[in-house]
Amino acid sequence: MSSAVVSWIALIVAGLLEVGWAVALKSSAGFSRLWPSLAFVVLLLGSMGLLAYAVRTLPLGTAYALWTGIGVLGSVLFGVLFWGEPLSLLRAISVILLLAGMVGLKLTA
């Protein structure tokens, strides 16, 4: 596999770990719960490490936007599916627009 392909894979995994640390952050109740707090630290370090690896090869703006976008999309989806957070029409349209922007950034990288 080329280094670019490995960097894209690392970026996707970093984004998924971002979803994990965001969920752990909420679950930690302000760092008052031990295991979610520890999960937050481990997932954050993994996410940042993989992002740092990815930006060695990928354009910084594109990589950062996709990393945060994966985190946002995953966090919204997790909140709706598992915590009963609302999904209004405007919120759904906003998520679709975010996804469209991420695809556009990937296609132009």
Short mmCIF file of N, CA and C in Angstrom, two decimals:
data_model
loop_
_atom_site.label_atom_id
_atom_site.label_comp_id
_atom_site.label_asym_id
_atom_site.label_seq_id
_atom_site.Cartn_x
_atom_site.Cartn_y
_atom_site.Cartn_z
N MET A 1 0.84 -1.18 0.00
CA MET A 1 0.00 0.00 0.00
C MET A 1 0.88 1.24 0.00
N SER A 2 0.43 2.25 -0.72
CA SER A 2 1.19 3.50 -0.76
C SER A 2 1.03 4.26 0.55
N SER A 3 1.96 5.18 0.78
CA SER A 3 1.89 5.96 2.03
C SER A 3 0.65 6.84 2.06
N ALA A 4 0.17 7.27 0.90
CA ALA A 4 -1.05 8.09 0.86
C ALA A 4 -2.26 7.28 1.30
N VAL A 5 -2.34 6.04 0.83
CA VAL A 5 -3.47 5.18 1.21
C VAL A 5 -3.43 4.90 2.71
N VAL A 6 -2.26 4.60 3.23
CA VAL A 6 -2.11 4.35 4.67
C VAL A 6 -2.50 5.60 5.46
N SER A 7 -2.12 6.78 4.95
CA SER A 7 -2.47 8.03 5.63
C SER A 7 -3.97 8.25 5.64
N TRP A 8 -4.66 7.93 4.54
CA TRP A 8 -6.12 8.08 4.50
C TRP A 8 -6.78 7.12 5.48
N ILE A 9 -6.26 5.90 5.55
CA ILE A 9 -6.81 4.93 6.51
C ILE A 9 -6.58 5.41 7.94
N ALA A 10 -5.38 5.91 8.21
CA ALA A 10 -5.07 6.44 9.54
C ALA A 10 -6.00 7.59 9.89
N LEU A 11 -6.30 8.44 8.91
CA LEU A 11 -7.17 9.59 9.14
C LEU A 11 -8.59 9.13 9.47
N ILE A 12 -9.09 8.14 8.76
CA ILE A 12 -10.44 7.63 9.03
C ILE A 12 -10.51 7.02 10.43
N VAL A 13 -9.51 6.23 10.78
CA VAL A 13 -9.49 5.63 12.12
C VAL A 13 -9.38 6.72 13.18
N ALA A 14 -8.56 7.74 12.92
CA ALA A 14 -8.44 8.87 13.85
C ALA A 14 -9.79 9.55 14.06
N GLY A 15 -10.55 9.71 12.98
CA GLY A 15 -11.88 10.31 13.08
C GLY A 15 -12.83 9.45 13.89
N LEU A 16 -12.76 8.15 13.70
CA LEU A 16 -13.62 7.23 14.48
C LEU A 16 -13.23 7.25 15.96
N LEU A 17 -11.93 7.35 16.23
CA LEU A 17 -11.49 7.47 17.62
C LEU A 17 -11.96 8.80 18.22
N GLU A 18 -12.07 9.83 17.37
CA GLU A 18 -12.59 11.10 17.86
C GLU A 18 -14.04 10.95 18.33
N VAL A 19 -14.82 10.19 17.59
CA VAL A 19 -16.19 9.90 18.02
C VAL A 19 -16.15 9.22 19.39
N GLY A 20 -15.25 8.25 19.53
CA GLY A 20 -15.12 7.53 20.78
C GLY A 20 -14.77 8.43 21.95
N TRP A 21 -13.80 9.35 21.73
CA TRP A 21 -13.44 10.20 22.87
C TRP A 21 -14.52 11.22 23.17
N ALA A 22 -15.27 11.64 22.17
CA ALA A 22 -16.38 12.55 22.44
C ALA A 22 -17.46 11.86 23.27
N VAL A 23 -17.76 10.62 22.93
CA VAL A 23 -18.74 9.84 23.70
C VAL A 23 -18.22 9.60 25.11
N ALA A 24 -16.95 9.26 25.24
CA ALA A 24 -16.36 9.04 26.56
C ALA A 24 -16.37 10.32 27.39
N LEU A 25 -16.14 11.45 26.73
CA LEU A 25 -16.15 12.73 27.43
C LEU A 25 -17.52 12.99 28.05
N LYS A 26 -18.58 12.79 27.27
CA LYS A 26 -19.92 12.98 27.81
C LYS A 26 -20.21 11.97 28.92
N SER A 27 -19.79 10.73 28.69
CA SER A 27 -20.03 9.67 29.67
C SER A 27 -19.24 9.86 30.96
N SER A 28 -18.16 10.64 30.90
CA SER A 28 -17.33 10.84 32.10
C SER A 28 -17.98 11.77 33.11
N ALA A 29 -19.06 12.45 32.73
CA ALA A 29 -19.76 13.38 33.62
C ALA A 29 -18.79 14.39 34.23
N GLY A 30 -18.09 15.09 33.33
CA GLY A 30 -17.15 16.11 33.80
C GLY A 30 -15.92 15.50 34.47
N PHE A 31 -15.48 14.36 33.99
CA PHE A 31 -14.33 13.62 34.53
C PHE A 31 -14.56 13.17 35.97
N SER A 32 -15.81 12.95 36.34
CA SER A 32 -16.11 12.45 37.68
C SER A 32 -16.26 10.93 37.71
N ARG A 33 -16.22 10.29 36.54
CA ARG A 33 -16.31 8.83 36.45
C ARG A 33 -15.00 8.29 35.89
N LEU A 34 -14.37 7.37 36.58
CA LEU A 34 -13.02 6.92 36.26
C LEU A 34 -12.89 6.29 34.88
N TRP A 35 -13.66 5.24 34.60
CA TRP A 35 -13.44 4.48 33.36
C TRP A 35 -13.74 5.29 32.10
N PRO A 36 -14.83 6.04 32.05
CA PRO A 36 -15.01 6.89 30.86
C PRO A 36 -13.92 7.96 30.75
N SER A 37 -13.43 8.45 31.88
CA SER A 37 -12.36 9.45 31.85
C SER A 37 -11.07 8.86 31.29
N LEU A 38 -10.74 7.64 31.71
CA LEU A 38 -9.56 6.96 31.18
C LEU A 38 -9.72 6.63 29.70
N ALA A 39 -10.92 6.19 29.32
CA ALA A 39 -11.20 5.92 27.90
C ALA A 39 -11.02 7.18 27.08
N PHE A 40 -11.48 8.31 27.60
CA PHE A 40 -11.31 9.59 26.91
C PHE A 40 -9.83 9.86 26.63
N VAL A 41 -8.99 9.72 27.63
CA VAL A 41 -7.56 10.01 27.47
C VAL A 41 -6.93 9.08 26.44
N VAL A 42 -7.21 7.79 26.53
CA VAL A 42 -6.62 6.81 25.61
C VAL A 42 -7.09 7.07 24.18
N LEU A 43 -8.39 7.28 24.00
CA LEU A 43 -8.93 7.52 22.66
C LEU A 43 -8.44 8.84 22.09
N LEU A 44 -8.33 9.86 22.93
CA LEU A 44 -7.82 11.16 22.47
C LEU A 44 -6.38 11.04 22.00
N LEU A 45 -5.54 10.36 22.77
CA LEU A 45 -4.15 10.18 22.38
C LEU A 45 -4.04 9.39 21.07
N GLY A 46 -4.82 8.34 20.95
CA GLY A 46 -4.82 7.56 19.71
C GLY A 46 -5.27 8.38 18.52
N SER A 47 -6.33 9.15 18.70
CA SER A 47 -6.86 9.97 17.63
C SER A 47 -5.84 11.03 17.19
N MET A 48 -5.25 11.70 18.15
CA MET A 48 -4.26 12.74 17.82
C MET A 48 -3.02 12.13 17.18
N GLY A 49 -2.59 10.98 17.68
CA GLY A 49 -1.42 10.33 17.10
C GLY A 49 -1.63 9.94 15.65
N LEU A 50 -2.80 9.39 15.35
CA LEU A 50 -3.10 9.01 13.97
C LEU A 50 -3.30 10.24 13.08
N LEU A 51 -3.89 11.29 13.63
CA LEU A 51 -4.02 12.53 12.86
C LEU A 51 -2.63 13.09 12.55
N ALA A 52 -1.75 13.08 13.52
CA ALA A 52 -0.38 13.57 13.31
C ALA A 52 0.32 12.75 12.22
N TYR A 53 0.10 11.44 12.24
CA TYR A 53 0.68 10.58 11.20
C TYR A 53 0.12 10.94 9.83
N ALA A 54 -1.19 11.13 9.75
CA ALA A 54 -1.85 11.39 8.47
C ALA A 54 -1.39 12.71 7.86
N VAL A 55 -1.21 13.74 8.68
CA VAL A 55 -0.85 15.05 8.11
C VAL A 55 0.60 15.11 7.66
N ARG A 56 1.37 14.07 7.91
CA ARG A 56 2.72 14.02 7.33
C ARG A 56 2.64 13.90 5.82
N THR A 57 1.57 13.30 5.32
CA THR A 57 1.41 13.07 3.88
C THR A 57 0.27 13.89 3.28
N LEU A 58 -0.84 14.01 3.99
CA LEU A 58 -2.04 14.67 3.47
C LEU A 58 -2.00 16.17 3.72
N PRO A 59 -2.71 16.95 2.90
CA PRO A 59 -2.80 18.39 3.16
C PRO A 59 -3.46 18.65 4.52
N LEU A 60 -2.88 19.54 5.30
CA LEU A 60 -3.35 19.80 6.65
C LEU A 60 -4.82 20.21 6.69
N GLY A 61 -5.22 21.18 5.87
CA GLY A 61 -6.59 21.66 5.90
C GLY A 61 -7.60 20.57 5.58
N THR A 62 -7.29 19.77 4.59
CA THR A 62 -8.18 18.68 4.21
C THR A 62 -8.24 17.62 5.31
N ALA A 63 -7.09 17.23 5.81
CA ALA A 63 -7.05 16.19 6.85
C ALA A 63 -7.78 16.66 8.11
N TYR A 64 -7.53 17.88 8.53
CA TYR A 64 -8.17 18.37 9.75
C TYR A 64 -9.68 18.50 9.57
N ALA A 65 -10.10 19.01 8.42
CA ALA A 65 -11.54 19.14 8.17
C ALA A 65 -12.22 17.77 8.13
N LEU A 66 -11.61 16.80 7.51
CA LEU A 66 -12.21 15.47 7.46
C LEU A 66 -12.20 14.81 8.83
N TRP A 67 -11.13 14.99 9.59
CA TRP A 67 -11.05 14.43 10.94
C TRP A 67 -12.17 14.98 11.82
N THR A 68 -12.32 16.30 11.81
CA THR A 68 -13.39 16.89 12.62
C THR A 68 -14.76 16.53 12.07
N GLY A 69 -14.87 16.45 10.74
CA GLY A 69 -16.15 16.10 10.14
C GLY A 69 -16.60 14.69 10.51
N ILE A 70 -15.66 13.74 10.48
CA ILE A 70 -15.99 12.38 10.90
C ILE A 70 -16.43 12.39 12.35
N GLY A 71 -15.74 13.16 13.17
CA GLY A 71 -16.10 13.27 14.58
C GLY A 71 -17.48 13.86 14.78
N VAL A 72 -17.79 14.91 14.03
CA VAL A 72 -19.10 15.55 14.15
C VAL A 72 -20.20 14.60 13.68
N LEU A 73 -20.02 14.03 12.49
CA LEU A 73 -21.05 13.13 11.96
C LEU A 73 -21.27 11.94 12.89
N GLY A 74 -20.19 11.34 13.35
CA GLY A 74 -20.30 10.19 14.23
C GLY A 74 -20.94 10.54 15.57
N SER A 75 -20.58 11.70 16.11
CA SER A 75 -21.15 12.13 17.39
C SER A 75 -22.64 12.41 17.28
N VAL A 76 -23.02 13.07 16.21
CA VAL A 76 -24.45 13.34 15.99
C VAL A 76 -25.21 12.03 15.85
N LEU A 77 -24.69 11.14 15.02
CA LEU A 77 -25.35 9.85 14.80
C LEU A 77 -25.44 9.06 16.11
N PHE A 78 -24.35 9.02 16.87
CA PHE A 78 -24.36 8.31 18.15
C PHE A 78 -25.40 8.91 19.09
N GLY A 79 -25.43 10.23 19.17
CA GLY A 79 -26.38 10.91 20.06
C GLY A 79 -27.83 10.61 19.69
N VAL A 80 -28.11 10.60 18.40
CA VAL A 80 -29.48 10.33 17.94
C VAL A 80 -29.85 8.87 18.20
N LEU A 81 -28.94 7.95 17.87
CA LEU A 81 -29.26 6.52 17.97
C LEU A 81 -29.26 5.98 19.39
N PHE A 82 -28.36 6.49 20.24
CA PHE A 82 -28.19 5.88 21.56
C PHE A 82 -28.62 6.75 22.73
N TRP A 83 -28.68 8.06 22.55
CA TRP A 83 -29.04 8.94 23.66
C TRP A 83 -30.35 9.68 23.41
N GLY A 84 -31.03 9.35 22.32
CA GLY A 84 -32.32 9.96 22.05
C GLY A 84 -32.28 11.45 21.74
N GLU A 85 -31.13 11.93 21.25
CA GLU A 85 -31.04 13.33 20.88
C GLU A 85 -31.91 13.58 19.64
N PRO A 86 -32.49 14.76 19.53
CA PRO A 86 -33.41 15.03 18.43
C PRO A 86 -32.70 15.14 17.08
N LEU A 87 -33.41 14.74 16.04
CA LEU A 87 -32.92 14.90 14.67
C LEU A 87 -34.00 15.64 13.89
N SER A 88 -33.95 16.96 13.96
CA SER A 88 -34.91 17.78 13.24
C SER A 88 -34.53 17.82 11.76
N LEU A 89 -35.42 18.32 10.94
CA LEU A 89 -35.15 18.45 9.51
C LEU A 89 -33.94 19.34 9.28
N LEU A 90 -33.86 20.46 9.97
CA LEU A 90 -32.73 21.38 9.81
C LEU A 90 -31.42 20.72 10.23
N ARG A 91 -31.46 19.97 11.30
CA ARG A 91 -30.25 19.28 11.76
C ARG A 91 -29.82 18.22 10.74
N ALA A 92 -30.77 17.49 10.18
CA ALA A 92 -30.46 16.48 9.17
C ALA A 92 -29.87 17.12 7.92
N ILE A 93 -30.45 18.22 7.49
CA ILE A 93 -29.92 18.94 6.31
C ILE A 93 -28.51 19.43 6.60
N SER A 94 -28.27 19.92 7.78
CA SER A 94 -26.93 20.40 8.16
C SER A 94 -25.91 19.27 8.11
N VAL A 95 -26.30 18.10 8.59
CA VAL A 95 -25.40 16.94 8.56
C VAL A 95 -25.12 16.55 7.11
N ILE A 96 -26.13 16.58 6.26
CA ILE A 96 -25.94 16.25 4.84
C ILE A 96 -25.00 17.26 4.18
N LEU A 97 -25.16 18.54 4.49
CA LEU A 97 -24.27 19.56 3.93
C LEU A 97 -22.83 19.35 4.41
N LEU A 98 -22.67 18.99 5.67
CA LEU A 98 -21.34 18.71 6.19
C LEU A 98 -20.71 17.54 5.44
N LEU A 99 -21.49 16.49 5.25
CA LEU A 99 -21.00 15.32 4.52
C LEU A 99 -20.62 15.70 3.09
N ALA A 100 -21.43 16.52 2.45
CA ALA A 100 -21.12 16.96 1.08
C ALA A 100 -19.81 17.75 1.04
N GLY A 101 -19.60 18.59 2.03
CA GLY A 101 -18.34 19.33 2.10
C GLY A 101 -17.15 18.43 2.30
N MET A 102 -17.31 17.40 3.11
CA MET A 102 -16.21 16.45 3.33
C MET A 102 -15.88 15.70 2.05
N VAL A 103 -16.90 15.28 1.32
CA VAL A 103 -16.66 14.58 0.05
C VAL A 103 -15.95 15.52 -0.92
N GLY A 104 -16.39 16.79 -0.97
CA GLY A 104 -15.74 17.75 -1.84
C GLY A 104 -14.27 17.95 -1.50
N LEU A 105 -13.96 18.04 -0.22
CA LEU A 105 -12.57 18.19 0.20
C LEU A 105 -11.74 16.97 -0.18
N LYS A 106 -12.30 15.79 0.01
CA LYS A 106 -11.57 14.57 -0.34
C LYS A 106 -11.31 14.50 -1.85
N LEU A 107 -12.30 14.88 -2.64
CA LEU A 107 -12.15 14.82 -4.09
C LEU A 107 -11.13 15.82 -4.62
N THR A 108 -10.91 16.90 -3.88
CA THR A 108 -9.96 17.91 -4.36
C THR A 108 -8.58 17.78 -3.71
N ALA A 109 -8.40 16.79 -2.86
CA ALA A 109 -7.10 16.63 -2.17
C ALA A 109 -6.09 15.98 -3.09
#
